[in-house]
PDB file of C-alpha atoms in Angstrom:
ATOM      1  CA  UNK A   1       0.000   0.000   0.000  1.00 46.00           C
ATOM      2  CA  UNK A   2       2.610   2.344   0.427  1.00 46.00           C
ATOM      3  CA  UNK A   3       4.299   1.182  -2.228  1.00 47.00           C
ATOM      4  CA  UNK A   4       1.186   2.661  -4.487  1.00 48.00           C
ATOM      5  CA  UNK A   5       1.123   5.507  -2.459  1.00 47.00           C
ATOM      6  CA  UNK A   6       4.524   6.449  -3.046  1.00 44.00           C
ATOM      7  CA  UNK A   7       4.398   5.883  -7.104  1.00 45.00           C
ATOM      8  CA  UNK A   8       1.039   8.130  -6.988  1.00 49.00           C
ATOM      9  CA  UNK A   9       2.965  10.675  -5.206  1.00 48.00           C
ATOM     10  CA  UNK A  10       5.681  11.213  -7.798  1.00 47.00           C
ATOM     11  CA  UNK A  11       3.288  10.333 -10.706  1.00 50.00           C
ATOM     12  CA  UNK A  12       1.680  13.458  -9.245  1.00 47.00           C
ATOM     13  CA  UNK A  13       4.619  15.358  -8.949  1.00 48.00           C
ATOM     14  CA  UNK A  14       5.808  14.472 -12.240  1.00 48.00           C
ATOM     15  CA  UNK A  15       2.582  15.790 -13.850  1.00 45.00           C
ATOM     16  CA  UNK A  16       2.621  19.077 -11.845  1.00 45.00           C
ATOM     17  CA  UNK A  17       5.886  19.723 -13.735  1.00 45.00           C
ATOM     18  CA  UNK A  18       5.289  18.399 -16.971  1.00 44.00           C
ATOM     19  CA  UNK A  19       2.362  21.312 -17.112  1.00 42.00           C
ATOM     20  CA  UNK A  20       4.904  23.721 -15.045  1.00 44.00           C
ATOM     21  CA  UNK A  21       6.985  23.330 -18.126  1.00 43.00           C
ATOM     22  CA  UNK A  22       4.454  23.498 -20.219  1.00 43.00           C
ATOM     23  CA  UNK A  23       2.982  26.438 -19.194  1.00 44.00           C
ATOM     24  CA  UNK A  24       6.674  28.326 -18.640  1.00 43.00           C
ATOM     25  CA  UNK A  25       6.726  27.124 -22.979  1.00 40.00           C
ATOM     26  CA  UNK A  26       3.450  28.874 -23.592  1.00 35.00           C
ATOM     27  CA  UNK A  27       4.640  31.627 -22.100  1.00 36.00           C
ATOM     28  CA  UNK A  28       7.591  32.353 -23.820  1.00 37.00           C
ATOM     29  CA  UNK A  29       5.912  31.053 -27.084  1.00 36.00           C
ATOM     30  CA  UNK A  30       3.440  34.516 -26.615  1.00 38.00           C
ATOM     31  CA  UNK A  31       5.958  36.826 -25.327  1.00 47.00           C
ATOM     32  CA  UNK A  32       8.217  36.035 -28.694  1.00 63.00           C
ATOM     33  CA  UNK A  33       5.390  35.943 -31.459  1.00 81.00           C
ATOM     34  CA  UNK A  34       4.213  38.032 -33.999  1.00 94.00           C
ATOM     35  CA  UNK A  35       1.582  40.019 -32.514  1.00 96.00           C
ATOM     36  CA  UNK A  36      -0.337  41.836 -35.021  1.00 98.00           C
ATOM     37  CA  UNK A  37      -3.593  39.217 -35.412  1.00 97.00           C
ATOM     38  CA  UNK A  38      -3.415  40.351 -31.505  1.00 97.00           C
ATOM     39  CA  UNK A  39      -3.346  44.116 -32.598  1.00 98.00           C
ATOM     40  CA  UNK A  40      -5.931  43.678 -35.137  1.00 97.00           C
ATOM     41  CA  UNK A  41      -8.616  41.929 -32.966  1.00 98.00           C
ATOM     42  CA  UNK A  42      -8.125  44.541 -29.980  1.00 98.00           C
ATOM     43  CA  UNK A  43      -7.900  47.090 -32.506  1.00 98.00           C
ATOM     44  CA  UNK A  44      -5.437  48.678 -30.252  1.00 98.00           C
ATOM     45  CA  UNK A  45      -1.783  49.261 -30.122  1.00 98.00           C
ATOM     46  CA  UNK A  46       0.315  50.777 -27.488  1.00 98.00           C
ATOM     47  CA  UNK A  47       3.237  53.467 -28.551  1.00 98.00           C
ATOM     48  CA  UNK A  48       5.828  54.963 -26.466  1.00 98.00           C
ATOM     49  CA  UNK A  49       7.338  58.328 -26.557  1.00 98.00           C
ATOM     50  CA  UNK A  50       9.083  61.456 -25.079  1.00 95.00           C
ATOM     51  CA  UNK A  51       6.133  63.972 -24.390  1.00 95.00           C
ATOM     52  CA  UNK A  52       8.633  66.504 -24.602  1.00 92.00           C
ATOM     53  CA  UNK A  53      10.088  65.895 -28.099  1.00 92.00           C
ATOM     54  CA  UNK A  54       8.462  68.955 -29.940  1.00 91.00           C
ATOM     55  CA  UNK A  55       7.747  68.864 -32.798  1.00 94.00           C
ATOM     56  CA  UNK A  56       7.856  65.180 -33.198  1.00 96.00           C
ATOM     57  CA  UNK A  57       5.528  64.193 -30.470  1.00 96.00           C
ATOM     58  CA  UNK A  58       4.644  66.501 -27.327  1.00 95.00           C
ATOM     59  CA  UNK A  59       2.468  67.297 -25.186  1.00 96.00           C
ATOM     60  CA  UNK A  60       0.031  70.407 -25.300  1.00 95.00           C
ATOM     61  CA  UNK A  61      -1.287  72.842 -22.732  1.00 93.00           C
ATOM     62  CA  UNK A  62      -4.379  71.169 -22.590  1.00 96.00           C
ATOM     63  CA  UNK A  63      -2.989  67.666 -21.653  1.00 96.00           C
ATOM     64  CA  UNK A  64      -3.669  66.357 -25.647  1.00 97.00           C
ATOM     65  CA  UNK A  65      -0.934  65.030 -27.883  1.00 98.00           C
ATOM     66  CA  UNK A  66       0.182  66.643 -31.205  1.00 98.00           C
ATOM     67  CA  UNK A  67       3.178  66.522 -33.270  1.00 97.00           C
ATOM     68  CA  UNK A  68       4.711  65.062 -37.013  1.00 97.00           C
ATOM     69  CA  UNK A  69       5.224  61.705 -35.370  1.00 98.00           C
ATOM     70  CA  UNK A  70       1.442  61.793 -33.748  1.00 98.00           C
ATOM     71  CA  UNK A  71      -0.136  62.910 -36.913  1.00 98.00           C
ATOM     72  CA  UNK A  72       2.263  59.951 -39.270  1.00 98.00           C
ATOM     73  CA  UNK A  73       1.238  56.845 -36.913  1.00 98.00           C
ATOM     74  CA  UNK A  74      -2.680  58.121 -36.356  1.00 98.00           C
ATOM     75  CA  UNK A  75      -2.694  57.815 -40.355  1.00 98.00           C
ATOM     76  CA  UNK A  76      -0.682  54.282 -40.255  1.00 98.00           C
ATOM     77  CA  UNK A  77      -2.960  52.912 -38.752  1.00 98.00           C
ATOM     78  CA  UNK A  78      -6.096  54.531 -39.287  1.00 98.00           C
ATOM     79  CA  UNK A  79      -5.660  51.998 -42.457  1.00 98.00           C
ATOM     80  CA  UNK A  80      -5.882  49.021 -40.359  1.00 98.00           C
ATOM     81  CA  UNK A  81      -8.601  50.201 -37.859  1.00 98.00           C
ATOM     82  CA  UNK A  82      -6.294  50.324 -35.548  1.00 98.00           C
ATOM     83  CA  UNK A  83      -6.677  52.977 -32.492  1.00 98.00           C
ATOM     84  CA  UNK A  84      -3.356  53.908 -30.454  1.00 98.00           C
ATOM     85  CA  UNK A  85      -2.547  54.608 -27.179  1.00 98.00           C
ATOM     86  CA  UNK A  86      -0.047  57.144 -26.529  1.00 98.00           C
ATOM     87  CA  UNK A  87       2.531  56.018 -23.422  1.00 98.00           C
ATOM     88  CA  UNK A  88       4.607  58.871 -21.941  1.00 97.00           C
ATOM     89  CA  UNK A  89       8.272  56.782 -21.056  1.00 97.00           C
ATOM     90  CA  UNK A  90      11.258  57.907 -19.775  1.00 95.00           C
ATOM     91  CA  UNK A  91      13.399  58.055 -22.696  1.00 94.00           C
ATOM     92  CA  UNK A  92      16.259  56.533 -21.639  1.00 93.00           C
ATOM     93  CA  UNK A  93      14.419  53.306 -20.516  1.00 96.00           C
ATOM     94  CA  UNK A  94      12.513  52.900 -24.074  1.00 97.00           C
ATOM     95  CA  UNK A  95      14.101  49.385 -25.194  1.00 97.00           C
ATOM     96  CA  UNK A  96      13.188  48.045 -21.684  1.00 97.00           C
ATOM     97  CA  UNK A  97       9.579  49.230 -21.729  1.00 98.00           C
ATOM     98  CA  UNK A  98       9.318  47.736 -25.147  1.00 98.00           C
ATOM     99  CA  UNK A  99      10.666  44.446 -24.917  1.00 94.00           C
ATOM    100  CA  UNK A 100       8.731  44.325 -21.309  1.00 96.00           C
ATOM    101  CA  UNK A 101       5.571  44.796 -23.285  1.00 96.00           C
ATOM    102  CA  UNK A 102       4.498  47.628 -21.301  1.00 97.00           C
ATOM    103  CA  UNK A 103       4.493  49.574 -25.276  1.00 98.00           C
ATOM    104  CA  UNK A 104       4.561  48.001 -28.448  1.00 98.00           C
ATOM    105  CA  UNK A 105       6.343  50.382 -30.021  1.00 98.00           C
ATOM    106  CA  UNK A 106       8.836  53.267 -29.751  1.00 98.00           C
ATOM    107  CA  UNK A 107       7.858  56.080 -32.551  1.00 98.00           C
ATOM    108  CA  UNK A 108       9.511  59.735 -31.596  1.00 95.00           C
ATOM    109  CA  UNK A 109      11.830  60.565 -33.323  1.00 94.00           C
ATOM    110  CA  UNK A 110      14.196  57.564 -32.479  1.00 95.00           C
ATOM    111  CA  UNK A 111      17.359  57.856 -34.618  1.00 92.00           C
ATOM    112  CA  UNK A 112      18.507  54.400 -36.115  1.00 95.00           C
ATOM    113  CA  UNK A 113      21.717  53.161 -34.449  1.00 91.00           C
ATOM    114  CA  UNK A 114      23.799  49.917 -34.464  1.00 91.00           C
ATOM    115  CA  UNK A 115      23.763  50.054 -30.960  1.00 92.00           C
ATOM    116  CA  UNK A 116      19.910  50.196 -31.182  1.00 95.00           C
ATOM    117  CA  UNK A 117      19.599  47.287 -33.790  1.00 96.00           C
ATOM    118  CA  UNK A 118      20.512  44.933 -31.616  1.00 96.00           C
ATOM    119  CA  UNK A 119      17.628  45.277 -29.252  1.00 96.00           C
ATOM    120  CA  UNK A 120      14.566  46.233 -31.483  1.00 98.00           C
ATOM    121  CA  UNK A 121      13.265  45.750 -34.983  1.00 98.00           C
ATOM    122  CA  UNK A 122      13.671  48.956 -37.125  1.00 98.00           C
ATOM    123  CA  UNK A 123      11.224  49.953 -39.820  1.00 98.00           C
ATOM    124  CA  UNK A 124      12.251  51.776 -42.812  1.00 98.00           C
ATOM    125  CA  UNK A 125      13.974  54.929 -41.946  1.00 98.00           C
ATOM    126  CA  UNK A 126      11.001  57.638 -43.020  1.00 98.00           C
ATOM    127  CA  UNK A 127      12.991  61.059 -41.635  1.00 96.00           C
ATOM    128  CA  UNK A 128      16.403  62.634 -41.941  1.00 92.00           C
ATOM    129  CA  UNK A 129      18.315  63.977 -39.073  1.00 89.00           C
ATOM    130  CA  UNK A 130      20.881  65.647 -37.517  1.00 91.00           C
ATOM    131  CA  UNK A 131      23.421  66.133 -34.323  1.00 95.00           C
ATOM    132  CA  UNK A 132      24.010  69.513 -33.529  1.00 96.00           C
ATOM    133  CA  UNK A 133      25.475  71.692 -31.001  1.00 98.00           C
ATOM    134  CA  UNK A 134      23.585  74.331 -30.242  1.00 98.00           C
ATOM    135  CA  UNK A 135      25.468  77.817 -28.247  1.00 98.00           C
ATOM    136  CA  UNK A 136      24.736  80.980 -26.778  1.00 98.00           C
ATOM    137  CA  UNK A 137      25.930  83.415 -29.401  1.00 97.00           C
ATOM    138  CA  UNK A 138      26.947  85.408 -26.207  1.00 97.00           C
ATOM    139  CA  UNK A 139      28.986  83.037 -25.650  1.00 97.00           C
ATOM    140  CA  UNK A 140      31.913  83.195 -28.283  1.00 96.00           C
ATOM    141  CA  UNK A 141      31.304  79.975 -29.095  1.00 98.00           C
ATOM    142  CA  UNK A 142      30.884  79.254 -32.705  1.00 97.00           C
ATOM    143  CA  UNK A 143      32.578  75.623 -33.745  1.00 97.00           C
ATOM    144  CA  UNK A 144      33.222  72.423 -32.123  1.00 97.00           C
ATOM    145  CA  UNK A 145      36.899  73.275 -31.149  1.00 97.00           C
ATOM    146  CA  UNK A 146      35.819  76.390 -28.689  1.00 98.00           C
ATOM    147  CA  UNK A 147      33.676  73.864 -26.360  1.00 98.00           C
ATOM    148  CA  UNK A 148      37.869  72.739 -25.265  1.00 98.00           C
ATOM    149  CA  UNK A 149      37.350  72.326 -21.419  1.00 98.00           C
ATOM    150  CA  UNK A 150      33.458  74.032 -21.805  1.00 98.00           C
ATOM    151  CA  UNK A 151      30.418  72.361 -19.890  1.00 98.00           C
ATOM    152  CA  UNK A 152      28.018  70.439 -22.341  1.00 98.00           C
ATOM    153  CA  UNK A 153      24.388  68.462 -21.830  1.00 98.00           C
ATOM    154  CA  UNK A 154      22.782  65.783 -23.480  1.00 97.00           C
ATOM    155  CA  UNK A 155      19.848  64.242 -23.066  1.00 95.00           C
ATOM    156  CA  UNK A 156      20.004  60.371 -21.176  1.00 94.00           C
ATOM    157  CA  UNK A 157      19.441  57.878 -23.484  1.00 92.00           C
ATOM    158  CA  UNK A 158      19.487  60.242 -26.986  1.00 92.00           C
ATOM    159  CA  UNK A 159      21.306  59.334 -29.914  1.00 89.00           C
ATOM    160  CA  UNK A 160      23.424  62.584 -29.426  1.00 94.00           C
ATOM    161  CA  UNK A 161      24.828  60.906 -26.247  1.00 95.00           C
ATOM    162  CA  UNK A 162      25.692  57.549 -27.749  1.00 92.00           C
ATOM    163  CA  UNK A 163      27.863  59.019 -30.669  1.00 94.00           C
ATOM    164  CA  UNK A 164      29.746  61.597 -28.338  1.00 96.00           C
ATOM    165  CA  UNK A 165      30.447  58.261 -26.268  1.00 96.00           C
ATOM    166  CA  UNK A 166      31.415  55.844 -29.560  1.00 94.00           C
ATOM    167  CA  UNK A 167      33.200  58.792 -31.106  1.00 95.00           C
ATOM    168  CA  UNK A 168      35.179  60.450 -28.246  1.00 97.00           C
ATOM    169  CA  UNK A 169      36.959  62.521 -30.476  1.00 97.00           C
ATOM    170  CA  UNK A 170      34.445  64.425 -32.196  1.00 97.00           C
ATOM    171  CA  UNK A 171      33.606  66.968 -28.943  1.00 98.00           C
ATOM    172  CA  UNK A 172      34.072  64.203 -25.895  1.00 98.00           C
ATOM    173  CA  UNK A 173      37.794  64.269 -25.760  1.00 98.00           C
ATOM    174  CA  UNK A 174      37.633  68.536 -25.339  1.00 98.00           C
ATOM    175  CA  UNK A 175      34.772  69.230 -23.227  1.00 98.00           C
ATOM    176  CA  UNK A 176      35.261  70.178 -19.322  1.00 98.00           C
ATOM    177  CA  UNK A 177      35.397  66.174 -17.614  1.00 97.00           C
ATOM    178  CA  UNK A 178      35.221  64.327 -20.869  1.00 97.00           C
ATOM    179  CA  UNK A 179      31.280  63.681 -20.193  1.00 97.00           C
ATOM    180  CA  UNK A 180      28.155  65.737 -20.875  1.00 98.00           C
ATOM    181  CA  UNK A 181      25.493  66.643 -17.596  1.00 97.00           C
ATOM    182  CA  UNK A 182      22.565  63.973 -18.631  1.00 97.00           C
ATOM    183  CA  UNK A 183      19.016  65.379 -18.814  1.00 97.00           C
ATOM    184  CA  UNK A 184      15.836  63.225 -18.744  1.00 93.00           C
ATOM    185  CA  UNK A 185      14.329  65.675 -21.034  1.00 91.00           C
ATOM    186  CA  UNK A 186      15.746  68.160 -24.062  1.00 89.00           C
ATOM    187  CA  UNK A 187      13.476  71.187 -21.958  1.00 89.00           C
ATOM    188  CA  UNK A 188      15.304  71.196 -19.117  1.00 95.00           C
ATOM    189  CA  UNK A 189      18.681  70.862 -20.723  1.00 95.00           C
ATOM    190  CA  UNK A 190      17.797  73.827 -22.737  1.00 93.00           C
ATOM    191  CA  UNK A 191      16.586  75.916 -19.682  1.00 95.00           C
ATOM    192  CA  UNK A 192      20.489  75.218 -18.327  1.00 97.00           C
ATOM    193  CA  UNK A 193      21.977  76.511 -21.287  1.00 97.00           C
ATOM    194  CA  UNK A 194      19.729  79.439 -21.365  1.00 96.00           C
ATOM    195  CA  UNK A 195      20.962  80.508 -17.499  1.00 97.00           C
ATOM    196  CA  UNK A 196      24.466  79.469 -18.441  1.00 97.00           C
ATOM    197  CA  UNK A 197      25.013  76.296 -16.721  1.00 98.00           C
ATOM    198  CA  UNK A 198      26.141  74.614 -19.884  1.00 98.00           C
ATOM    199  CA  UNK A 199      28.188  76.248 -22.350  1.00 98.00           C
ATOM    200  CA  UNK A 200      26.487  73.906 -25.060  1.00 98.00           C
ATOM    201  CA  UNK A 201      23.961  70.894 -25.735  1.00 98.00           C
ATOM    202  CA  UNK A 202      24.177  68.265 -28.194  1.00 98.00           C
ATOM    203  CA  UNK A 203      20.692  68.150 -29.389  1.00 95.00           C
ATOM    204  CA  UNK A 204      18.573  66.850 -32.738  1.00 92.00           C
ATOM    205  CA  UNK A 205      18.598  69.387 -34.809  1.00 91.00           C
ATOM    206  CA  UNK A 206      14.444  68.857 -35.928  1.00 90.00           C
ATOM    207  CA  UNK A 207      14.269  69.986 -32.202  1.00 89.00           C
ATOM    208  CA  UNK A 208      16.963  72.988 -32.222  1.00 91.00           C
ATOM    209  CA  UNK A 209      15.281  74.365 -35.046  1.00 89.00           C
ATOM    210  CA  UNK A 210      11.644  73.874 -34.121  1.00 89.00           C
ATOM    211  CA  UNK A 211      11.494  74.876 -30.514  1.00 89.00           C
ATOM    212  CA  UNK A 212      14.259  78.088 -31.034  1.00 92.00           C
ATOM    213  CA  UNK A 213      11.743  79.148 -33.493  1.00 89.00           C
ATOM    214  CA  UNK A 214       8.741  78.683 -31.073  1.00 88.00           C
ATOM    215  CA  UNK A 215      10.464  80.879 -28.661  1.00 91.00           C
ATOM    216  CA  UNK A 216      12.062  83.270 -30.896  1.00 94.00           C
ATOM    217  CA  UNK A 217      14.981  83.496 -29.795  1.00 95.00           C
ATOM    218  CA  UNK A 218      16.301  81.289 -32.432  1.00 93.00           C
ATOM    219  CA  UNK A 219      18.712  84.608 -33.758  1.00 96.00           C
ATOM    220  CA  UNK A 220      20.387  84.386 -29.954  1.00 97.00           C
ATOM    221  CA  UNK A 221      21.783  80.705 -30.511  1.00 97.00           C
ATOM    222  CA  UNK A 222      24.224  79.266 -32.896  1.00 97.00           C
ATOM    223  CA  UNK A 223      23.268  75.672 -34.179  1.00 96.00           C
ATOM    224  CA  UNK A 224      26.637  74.248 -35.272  1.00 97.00           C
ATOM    225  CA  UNK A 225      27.347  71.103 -37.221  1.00 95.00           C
ATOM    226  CA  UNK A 226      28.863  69.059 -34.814  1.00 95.00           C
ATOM    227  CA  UNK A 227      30.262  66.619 -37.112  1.00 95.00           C
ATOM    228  CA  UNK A 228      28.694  63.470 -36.516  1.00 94.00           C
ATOM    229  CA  UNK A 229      27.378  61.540 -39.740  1.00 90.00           C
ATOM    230  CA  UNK A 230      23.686  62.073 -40.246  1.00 90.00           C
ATOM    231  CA  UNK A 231      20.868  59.929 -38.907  1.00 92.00           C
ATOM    232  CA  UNK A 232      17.887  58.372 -40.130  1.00 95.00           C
ATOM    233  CA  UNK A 233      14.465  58.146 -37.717  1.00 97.00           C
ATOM    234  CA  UNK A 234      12.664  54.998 -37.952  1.00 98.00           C
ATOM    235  CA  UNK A 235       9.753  53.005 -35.792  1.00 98.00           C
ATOM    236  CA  UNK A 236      11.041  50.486 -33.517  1.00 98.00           C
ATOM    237  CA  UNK A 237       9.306  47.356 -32.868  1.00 98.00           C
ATOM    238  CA  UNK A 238       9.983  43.861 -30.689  1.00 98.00           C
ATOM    239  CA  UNK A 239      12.411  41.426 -33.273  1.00 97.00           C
ATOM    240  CA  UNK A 240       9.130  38.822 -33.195  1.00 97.00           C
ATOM    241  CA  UNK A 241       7.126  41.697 -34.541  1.00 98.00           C
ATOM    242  CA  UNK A 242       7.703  41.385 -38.127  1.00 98.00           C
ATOM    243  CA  UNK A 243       4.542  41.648 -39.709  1.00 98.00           C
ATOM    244  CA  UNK A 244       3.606  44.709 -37.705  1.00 98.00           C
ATOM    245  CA  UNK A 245       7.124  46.366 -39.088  1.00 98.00           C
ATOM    246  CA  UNK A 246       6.052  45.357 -42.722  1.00 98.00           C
ATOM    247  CA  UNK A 247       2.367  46.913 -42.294  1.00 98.00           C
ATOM    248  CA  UNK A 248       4.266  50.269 -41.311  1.00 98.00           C
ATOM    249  CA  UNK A 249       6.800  50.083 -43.989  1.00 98.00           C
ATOM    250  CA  UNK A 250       3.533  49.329 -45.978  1.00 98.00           C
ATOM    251  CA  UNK A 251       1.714  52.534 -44.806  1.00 98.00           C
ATOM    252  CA  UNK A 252       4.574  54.697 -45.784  1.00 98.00           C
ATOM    253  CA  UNK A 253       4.702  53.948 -49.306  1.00 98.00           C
ATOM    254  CA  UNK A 254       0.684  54.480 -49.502  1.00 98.00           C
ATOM    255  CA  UNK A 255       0.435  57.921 -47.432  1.00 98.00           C
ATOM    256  CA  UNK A 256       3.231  59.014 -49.821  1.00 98.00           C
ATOM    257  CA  UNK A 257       1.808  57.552 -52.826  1.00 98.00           C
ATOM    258  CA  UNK A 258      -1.573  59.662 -52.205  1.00 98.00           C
ATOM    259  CA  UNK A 259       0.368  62.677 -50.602  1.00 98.00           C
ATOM    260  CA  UNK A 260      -0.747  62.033 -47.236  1.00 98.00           C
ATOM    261  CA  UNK A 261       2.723  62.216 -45.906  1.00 98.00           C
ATOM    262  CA  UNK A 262       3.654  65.137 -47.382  1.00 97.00           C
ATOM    263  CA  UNK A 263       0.368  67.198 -45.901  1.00 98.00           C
ATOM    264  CA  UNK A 264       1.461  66.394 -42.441  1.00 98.00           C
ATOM    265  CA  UNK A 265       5.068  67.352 -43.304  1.00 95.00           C
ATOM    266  CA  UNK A 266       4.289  70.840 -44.566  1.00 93.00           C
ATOM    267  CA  UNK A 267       2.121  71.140 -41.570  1.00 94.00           C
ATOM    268  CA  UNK A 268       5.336  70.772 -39.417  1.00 94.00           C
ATOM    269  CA  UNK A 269       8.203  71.240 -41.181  1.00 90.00           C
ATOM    270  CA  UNK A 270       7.153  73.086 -44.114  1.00 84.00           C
ATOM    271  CA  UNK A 271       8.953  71.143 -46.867  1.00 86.00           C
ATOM    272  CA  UNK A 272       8.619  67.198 -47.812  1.00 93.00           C
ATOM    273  CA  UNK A 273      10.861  65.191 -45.180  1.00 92.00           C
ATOM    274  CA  UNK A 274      10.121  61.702 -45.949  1.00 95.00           C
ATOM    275  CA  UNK A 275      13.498  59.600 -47.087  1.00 96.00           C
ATOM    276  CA  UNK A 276      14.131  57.480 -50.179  1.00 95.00           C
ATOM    277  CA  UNK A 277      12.611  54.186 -48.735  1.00 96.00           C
ATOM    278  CA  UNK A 278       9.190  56.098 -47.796  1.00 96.00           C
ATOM    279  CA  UNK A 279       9.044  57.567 -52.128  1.00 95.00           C
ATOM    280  CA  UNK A 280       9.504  54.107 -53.236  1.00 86.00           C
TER     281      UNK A 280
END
């Protein structure tokens, strides 16, 4: 009788852990799967981004959304039925919210990096862009090689920082410490700069140009090349989400073809932005 007993027991046990493992399979099966039959039955699809990024994606007075990025993924995927929810993140913690599937994407103007390709699935680049320096003109300081022992800010987690780290001597070898003060957002870098605190801020220049404008005070800075090679923006997705990444890349090519993309870029740029990939 105990004998029994005993061979139930790990029968039992052995059963508990065959569905243990089972389950712990499922579970990794979903978090590593193409999602979009997921996307298209909710009919909902979650999108991270920088509130403060104008004018990709920011956040208005009244507490609503606007921007060329906000305005480009409403019309993605207004062709699929597809309604989005906009996720405020801390920018430099974007990969982790994404491939935590607390977003599903990360669309704000998010530069396309090596660095970046190995942790997310890139679209087709759809924008240009540029590193810049941006400088009091008060302050005498006009190219790169003046910022020698100067104080400079970046914003955590930017594309700006990464190539002043993985090309040190470009502006990181000269500045004051060999490091830039990190801010969590490009506004309150900017305010620093603007009350001296940093001599200059390595910045995209879409938001150099857009928010020096906004303020008018854009004839008080210099915005200097600072050398690095140019940048493309792109969507990034989770690697298993390939079909979503071809739907976008899909969308592009049909809100050019019927000039949809190049209303919302006059609206915010004034001129056609969209890159090679996005005309064909």
């Amino acid at each position: 009788m105990m004998m029994n007993m005993k061979k139930m027991m790990l029968g039992a046990a052995a059963l508990v852990t065959t569905f243990a493992l089972a389950a712990c399979g499922s579970s990794q099966s979903t978090t590593k799967s193409d999602n979009w039959s997921t996307y298209e039955s909710e009919k909902s699809i979650t999108i991270g981004f920088d509130k403060t990024f104008v004018p990709m994606g920011f956040e208005e007075t009244d507490g609503s959304y606007t921007g060329f990025d906000i305005d480009l993924a409403t019309a993605v995927f207004d062709k699929y039925g597809i309604a989005i929810e906009w996720q405020p993140i801390d920018w430099d913690l974007k990969e982790t919210e994404l491939n935590n599937g607390n977003i599903d994407l990360i669309w704000n103007g998010y530069s396309v990096t090596d660095e970046r390709k190995e942790k997310v699935l890139f679209t087709d680049s759809y924008m240009d862009n540029q590193q810049v320096l941006v400088t009091k003109k008060s302050s005498n300081i006009s190219q790169v090689s003046d910022m020698k022992d100067k104080l400079l800010g970046a914003q955590a987690g930017s594309s700006g920082y990464s190539v002043f780290e993985s090309q040190p001597a470009i502006l990181k070898d000269i500045v004051q410490n060999n490091d830039a003060s990190q801010y969590a957002t490009f506004n309150e870098a900017l305010i620093d700069l603007k009350n001296d605190r940093i001599n200059g801020l390595l910045i995209d220049r879409v938001y150099a140009n857009y928010y020096l404008q906004q303020e008018g005070i854009i004839a008080d800075y210099n915005i200097i090349d600072a050398g690095f090679e140019n940048e493309t923006f792109a969507v990034g997705a989770r690697k298993s989400d390939t079909t979503l990444v071809e739907n976008i890349n899909k969308a592009f090519t049909e809100l050019y073809s019927d000039g949809t993309f190049q209303e919302i870029s006059q609206k915010w740029f004034g001129e056609d932005v969209a890159t090679d990939a996005v005309k064909n």
